[in-house]
């Protein structure tokens, strides 16, 4: 999450938050921020699960019939044929 931020940048952000909100409100803000992130991840996993359920692939048995049909078809003859001549 903080991949591009160094220690100095994080300390500056912490000082700014302390100045803006005060030491008493920082725990409340961080708790509500954590709850929001948790709820977002929960909803994201719910949506992901719903999408996976609705787009699941059919069972393998449904592919068996087309494969058997393809196997029973005559083999293609790869011998070159004589080209058609116009004259």
mmCIF file of C-alpha atoms in Angstrom:
data_model
loop_
_atom_site.group_PDB
_atom_site.id
_atom_site.type_symbol
_atom_site.label_atom_id
_atom_site.label_comp_id
_atom_site.label_asym_id
_atom_site.label_seq_id
_atom_site.Cartn_x
_atom_site.Cartn_y
_atom_site.Cartn_z
ATOM 1 C CA UNK A 1 0.000 0.000 0.000
ATOM 2 C CA UNK A 2 2.823 2.367 0.858
ATOM 3 C CA UNK A 3 5.216 0.969 -1.746
ATOM 4 C CA UNK A 4 6.325 4.332 -3.126
ATOM 5 C CA UNK A 5 6.383 6.206 0.193
ATOM 6 C CA UNK A 6 9.492 6.336 2.312
ATOM 7 C CA UNK A 7 9.826 6.746 6.052
ATOM 8 C CA UNK A 8 10.173 10.528 5.787
ATOM 9 C CA UNK A 9 6.995 10.933 3.764
ATOM 10 C CA UNK A 10 5.036 8.779 6.216
ATOM 11 C CA UNK A 11 6.278 10.850 9.160
ATOM 12 C CA UNK A 12 5.265 14.102 7.429
ATOM 13 C CA UNK A 13 1.806 12.676 6.773
ATOM 14 C CA UNK A 14 1.507 11.584 10.411
ATOM 15 C CA UNK A 15 2.461 15.066 11.655
ATOM 16 C CA UNK A 16 -0.064 16.683 9.298
ATOM 17 C CA UNK A 17 -2.824 14.339 10.522
ATOM 18 C CA UNK A 18 -1.934 15.079 14.142
ATOM 19 C CA UNK A 19 -2.013 18.832 13.529
ATOM 20 C CA UNK A 20 -5.289 18.748 11.596
ATOM 21 C CA UNK A 21 -7.280 16.363 13.792
ATOM 22 C CA UNK A 22 -5.546 16.323 17.173
ATOM 23 C CA UNK A 23 -4.210 13.420 19.167
ATOM 24 C CA UNK A 24 -7.638 12.478 20.575
ATOM 25 C CA UNK A 25 -9.357 12.012 17.209
ATOM 26 C CA UNK A 26 -6.554 10.128 15.399
ATOM 27 C CA UNK A 27 -7.483 6.722 16.952
ATOM 28 C CA UNK A 28 -11.149 7.245 16.006
ATOM 29 C CA UNK A 29 -10.246 8.193 12.459
ATOM 30 C CA UNK A 30 -7.861 5.258 12.043
ATOM 31 C CA UNK A 31 -10.461 2.838 13.456
ATOM 32 C CA UNK A 32 -13.137 4.044 11.059
ATOM 33 C CA UNK A 33 -10.627 3.935 8.203
ATOM 34 C CA UNK A 34 -9.797 0.312 9.089
ATOM 35 C CA UNK A 35 -13.488 -0.610 9.251
ATOM 36 C CA UNK A 36 -14.027 0.967 5.846
ATOM 37 C CA UNK A 37 -11.164 -0.969 4.307
ATOM 38 C CA UNK A 38 -12.399 -4.223 5.872
ATOM 39 C CA UNK A 39 -15.925 -3.650 4.558
ATOM 40 C CA UNK A 40 -14.597 -2.773 1.104
ATOM 41 C CA UNK A 41 -12.542 -5.994 0.954
ATOM 42 C CA UNK A 42 -15.535 -8.038 2.138
ATOM 43 C CA UNK A 43 -17.798 -6.542 -0.523
ATOM 44 C CA UNK A 44 -15.115 -7.010 -3.152
ATOM 45 C CA UNK A 45 -14.773 -10.700 -2.315
ATOM 46 C CA UNK A 46 -18.588 -11.087 -2.366
ATOM 47 C CA UNK A 47 -18.788 -9.543 -5.830
ATOM 48 C CA UNK A 48 -15.860 -11.654 -7.021
ATOM 49 C CA UNK A 49 -17.535 -14.814 -5.722
ATOM 50 C CA UNK A 50 -20.808 -13.908 -7.423
ATOM 51 C CA UNK A 51 -19.037 -13.311 -10.730
ATOM 52 C CA UNK A 52 -17.161 -16.597 -10.492
ATOM 53 C CA UNK A 53 -20.376 -18.483 -9.755
ATOM 54 C CA UNK A 54 -22.248 -16.917 -12.662
ATOM 55 C CA UNK A 55 -19.424 -17.459 -15.161
ATOM 56 C CA UNK A 56 -18.372 -20.941 -14.149
ATOM 57 C CA UNK A 57 -17.496 -23.288 -16.971
ATOM 58 C CA UNK A 58 -19.780 -26.198 -17.813
ATOM 59 C CA UNK A 59 -18.793 -29.635 -16.551
ATOM 60 C CA UNK A 60 -16.248 -31.624 -18.523
ATOM 61 C CA UNK A 61 -18.895 -34.183 -19.490
ATOM 62 C CA UNK A 62 -20.531 -31.607 -21.778
ATOM 63 C CA UNK A 63 -17.351 -31.557 -23.896
ATOM 64 C CA UNK A 64 -17.273 -35.338 -24.292
ATOM 65 C CA UNK A 65 -19.892 -35.565 -27.078
ATOM 66 C CA UNK A 66 -18.228 -33.061 -29.481
ATOM 67 C CA UNK A 67 -14.866 -34.743 -28.897
ATOM 68 C CA UNK A 68 -16.314 -38.172 -29.707
ATOM 69 C CA UNK A 69 -17.938 -36.750 -32.852
ATOM 70 C CA UNK A 70 -14.620 -35.303 -33.977
ATOM 71 C CA UNK A 71 -12.861 -38.611 -33.376
ATOM 72 C CA UNK A 72 -15.393 -40.501 -35.470
ATOM 73 C CA UNK A 73 -14.957 -38.212 -38.488
ATOM 74 C CA UNK A 74 -12.862 -39.570 -41.348
ATOM 75 C CA UNK A 75 -9.238 -38.521 -41.405
ATOM 76 C CA UNK A 76 -8.178 -35.782 -43.791
ATOM 77 C CA UNK A 77 -6.097 -36.993 -46.738
ATOM 78 C CA UNK A 78 -2.990 -34.837 -46.977
ATOM 79 C CA UNK A 79 -1.734 -36.189 -50.302
ATOM 80 C CA UNK A 80 -1.281 -33.379 -52.808
ATOM 81 C CA UNK A 81 -3.732 -33.430 -55.663
ATOM 82 C CA UNK A 82 -3.019 -32.534 -59.271
ATOM 83 C CA UNK A 83 -3.665 -28.820 -59.897
ATOM 84 C CA UNK A 84 -6.486 -28.006 -62.273
ATOM 85 C CA UNK A 85 -5.324 -26.876 -65.673
ATOM 86 C CA UNK A 86 -7.139 -24.258 -67.655
ATOM 87 C CA UNK A 87 -5.903 -25.407 -71.073
#
